[in-house]
GROMACS .gro file of N, CA and C in nm:
model
  180
    1MET      N    1  10.780  11.823  14.399
    1MET     CA    2  10.920  11.793  14.407
    1MET      C    3  10.979  11.923  14.356
    2LYS      N    4  11.100  11.927  14.404
    2LYS     CA    5  11.162  12.082  14.370
    2LYS      C    6  11.273  12.028  14.247
    3VAL      N    7  11.276  12.106  14.133
    3VAL     CA    8  11.356  12.074  14.026
    3VAL      C    9  11.434  12.196  14.004
    4LYS      N   10  11.559  12.192  13.938
    4LYS     CA   11  11.641  12.292  13.906
    4LYS      C   12  11.662  12.305  13.750
    5VAL      N   13  11.654  12.411  13.687
    5VAL     CA   14  11.661  12.420  13.544
    5VAL      C   15  11.805  12.398  13.494
    6ILE      N   16  11.835  12.340  13.418
    6ILE     CA   17  11.974  12.334  13.348
    6ILE      C   18  11.979  12.383  13.220
    7ASN      N   19  11.872  12.397  13.137
    7ASN     CA   20  11.854  12.443  13.012
    7ASN      C   21  11.743  12.554  13.014
    8LYS      N   22  11.770  12.687  12.993
    8LYS     CA   23  11.653  12.769  12.970
    8LYS      C   24  11.547  12.719  12.882
    9PHE      N   25  11.407  12.736  12.940
    9PHE     CA   26  11.285  12.702  12.848
    9PHE      C   27  11.169  12.776  12.888
   10THR      N   28  11.090  12.772  12.801
   10THR     CA   29  10.954  12.860  12.828
   10THR      C   30  10.832  12.735  12.848
   11ASP      N   31  10.769  12.754  12.969
   11ASP     CA   32  10.673  12.668  13.008
   11ASP      C   33  10.560  12.685  12.914
   12LYS      N   34  10.508  12.576  12.848
   12LYS     CA   35  10.404  12.586  12.757
   12LYS      C   36  10.266  12.615  12.820
   13HIS      N   37  10.256  12.568  12.960
   13HIS     CA   38  10.132  12.594  13.031
   13HIS      C   39  10.112  12.733  13.075
   14THR      N   40  10.215  12.802  13.118
   14THR     CA   41  10.216  12.935  13.184
   14THR      C   42  10.293  13.041  13.093
   15SER      N   43  10.360  12.992  12.995
   15SER     CA   44  10.437  13.085  12.903
   15SER      C   45  10.541  13.153  12.993
   16LYS      N   46  10.580  13.113  13.117
   16LYS     CA   47  10.682  13.170  13.192
   16LYS      C   48  10.811  13.126  13.128
   17ILE      N   49  10.921  13.216  13.133
   17ILE     CA   50  11.046  13.158  13.092
   17ILE      C   51  11.120  13.131  13.222
   18HIS      N   52  11.185  13.000  13.225
   18HIS     CA   53  11.260  12.942  13.318
   18HIS      C   54  11.392  12.960  13.307
   19GLU      N   55  11.464  13.031  13.364
   19GLU     CA   56  11.611  13.073  13.357
   19GLU      C   57  11.708  12.944  13.407
   20VAL      N   58  11.824  12.929  13.356
   20VAL     CA   59  11.903  12.837  13.412
   20VAL      C   60  11.931  12.870  13.562
   21GLY      N   61  11.947  12.773  13.644
   21GLY     CA   62  11.962  12.794  13.785
   21GLY      C   63  11.840  12.807  13.867
   22GLU      N   64  11.721  12.845  13.812
   22GLU     CA   65  11.596  12.870  13.878
   22GLU      C   66  11.567  12.723  13.942
   23VAL      N   67  11.495  12.746  14.050
   23VAL     CA   68  11.451  12.622  14.121
   23VAL      C   69  11.296  12.646  14.130
   24PHE      N   70  11.218  12.556  14.090
   24PHE     CA   71  11.066  12.554  14.112
   24PHE      C   72  11.014  12.406  14.152
   25GLU      N   73  10.877  12.422  14.189
   25GLU     CA   74  10.812  12.298  14.222
   25GLU      C   75  10.714  12.260  14.121
   26CYS      N   76  10.712  12.124  14.094
   26CYS     CA   77  10.607  12.067  13.997
   26CYS      C   78  10.568  11.919  14.048
   27ASP      N   79  10.470  11.858  14.014
   27ASP     CA   80  10.439  11.738  14.037
   27ASP      C   81  10.488  11.633  13.939
   28GLU      N   82  10.480  11.501  13.977
   28GLU     CA   83  10.535  11.384  13.898
   28GLU      C   84  10.495  11.410  13.763
   29ALA      N   85  10.367  11.422  13.731
   29ALA     CA   86  10.316  11.420  13.584
   29ALA      C   87  10.372  11.533  13.502
   30ARG      N   88  10.394  11.657  13.579
   30ARG     CA   89  10.449  11.768  13.495
   30ARG      C   90  10.600  11.745  13.471
   31LEU      N   91  10.661  11.684  13.576
   31LEU     CA   92  10.817  11.645  13.547
   31LEU      C   93  10.837  11.575  13.428
   32LYS      N   94  10.747  11.453  13.424
   32LYS     CA   95  10.743  11.370  13.306
   32LYS      C   96  10.728  11.435  13.177
   33GLU      N   97  10.644  11.529  13.184
   33GLU     CA   98  10.597  11.595  13.064
   33GLU      C   99  10.733  11.696  13.014
   34ILE      N  100  10.787  11.765  13.124
   34ILE     CA  101  10.907  11.847  13.077
   34ILE      C  102  11.013  11.760  13.025
   35GLN      N  103  11.024  11.637  13.091
   35GLN     CA  104  11.150  11.541  13.076
   35GLN      C  105  11.121  11.487  12.927
   36SER      N  106  10.995  11.482  12.877
   36SER     CA  107  10.975  11.430  12.748
   36SER      C  108  11.042  11.496  12.635
   37ASN      N  109  11.081  11.613  12.655
   37ASN     CA  110  11.151  11.690  12.557
   37ASN      C  111  11.288  11.643  12.523
   38ARG      N  112  11.324  11.643  12.403
   38ARG     CA  113  11.470  11.598  12.354
   38ARG      C  114  11.571  11.647  12.450
   39ARG      N  115  11.577  11.775  12.473
   39ARG     CA  116  11.683  11.840  12.552
   39ARG      C  117  11.646  11.828  12.715
   40ARG      N  118  11.752  11.785  12.786
   40ARG     CA  119  11.748  11.781  12.919
   40ARG      C  120  11.722  11.920  12.975
   41LEU      N  121  11.602  11.949  13.038
   41LEU     CA  122  11.570  12.101  13.075
   41LEU      C  123  11.585  12.106  13.246
   42VAL      N  124  11.534  11.984  13.310
   42VAL     CA  125  11.552  12.012  13.460
   42VAL      C  126  11.616  11.897  13.521
   43THR      N  127  11.678  11.916  13.648
   43THR     CA  128  11.704  11.799  13.715
   43THR      C  129  11.653  11.804  13.848
   44VAL      N  130  11.618  11.691  13.911
   44VAL     CA  131  11.548  11.687  14.047
   44VAL      C  132  11.642  11.713  14.155
   45ILE      N  133  11.602  11.803  14.244
   45ILE     CA  134  11.705  11.824  14.344
   45ILE      C  135  11.646  11.784  14.484
   46GLU      N  136  11.490  11.769  14.506
   46GLU     CA  137  11.436  11.734  14.614
   46GLU      C  138  11.299  11.669  14.575
   47LYS      N  139  11.288  11.531  14.603
   47LYS     CA  140  11.162  11.461  14.580
   47LYS      C  141  11.075  11.466  14.697
   48ASP      N  142  10.948  11.459  14.677
   48ASP     CA  143  10.833  11.467  14.787
   48ASP      C  144  10.866  11.352  14.857
   49ALA      N  145  10.834  11.379  14.993
   49ALA     CA  146  10.844  11.252  15.093
   49ALA      C  147  10.720  11.171  15.066
   50PRO      N  148  10.737  11.030  15.055
   50PRO     CA  149  10.617  10.945  15.042
   50PRO      C  150  10.515  10.972  15.142
   51LYS      N  151  10.391  10.955  15.110
   51LYS     CA  152  10.280  10.991  15.204
   51LYS      C  153  10.284  10.877  15.302
   52LYS      N  154  10.283  10.894  15.429
   52LYS     CA  155  10.280  10.780  15.526
   52LYS      C  156  10.127  10.765  15.550
   53VAL      N  157  10.090  10.635  15.563
   53VAL     CA  158   9.958  10.589  15.602
   53VAL      C  159   9.958  10.536  15.748
   54GLN      N  160   9.879  10.591  15.816
   54GLN     CA  161   9.872  10.539  15.953
   54GLN      C  162   9.785  10.418  15.979
   55GLU      N  163   9.847  10.323  16.026
   55GLU     CA  164   9.772  10.215  16.048
   55GLU      C  165   9.716  10.204  16.186
   56THR      N  166   9.591  10.154  16.194
   56THR     CA  167   9.526  10.146  16.324
   56THR      C  168   9.497  10.009  16.350
   57LYS      N  169   9.500   9.970  16.464
   57LYS     CA  170   9.480   9.829  16.512
   57LYS      C  171   9.323   9.818  16.574
   58LYS      N  172   9.258   9.711  16.547
   58LYS     CA  173   9.124   9.697  16.604
   58LYS      C  174   9.124   9.690  16.744
   59GLY      N  175   9.020   9.736  16.811
   59GLY     CA  176   8.985   9.728  16.944
   59GLY      C  177   9.082   9.848  17.024
   60GLU      N  178   9.142   9.913  16.954
   60GLU     CA  179   9.215  10.046  17.023
   60GLU      C  180   9.142  10.182  17.009
   0.00000   0.00000   0.00000
C-alpha cells in the first residue's frame, strides 16, 4: 500500500529519513509497526487491491 508521510521520521530498519509529503510503499505489517508510534507519522493514500481467487467449476 502507498502511504504519505505527515511527520518526519527515521525508518529504524533502513535508517532512511522520510520527509513530510514523501510517498512510499509498505506492507500491512510494516504500516502497523509505524503506526504503533505515539505520533501519527503516515496516512494511507492507496490500499492494495484484495487478491482475487479464481473459482473453477468441476467438469470444465
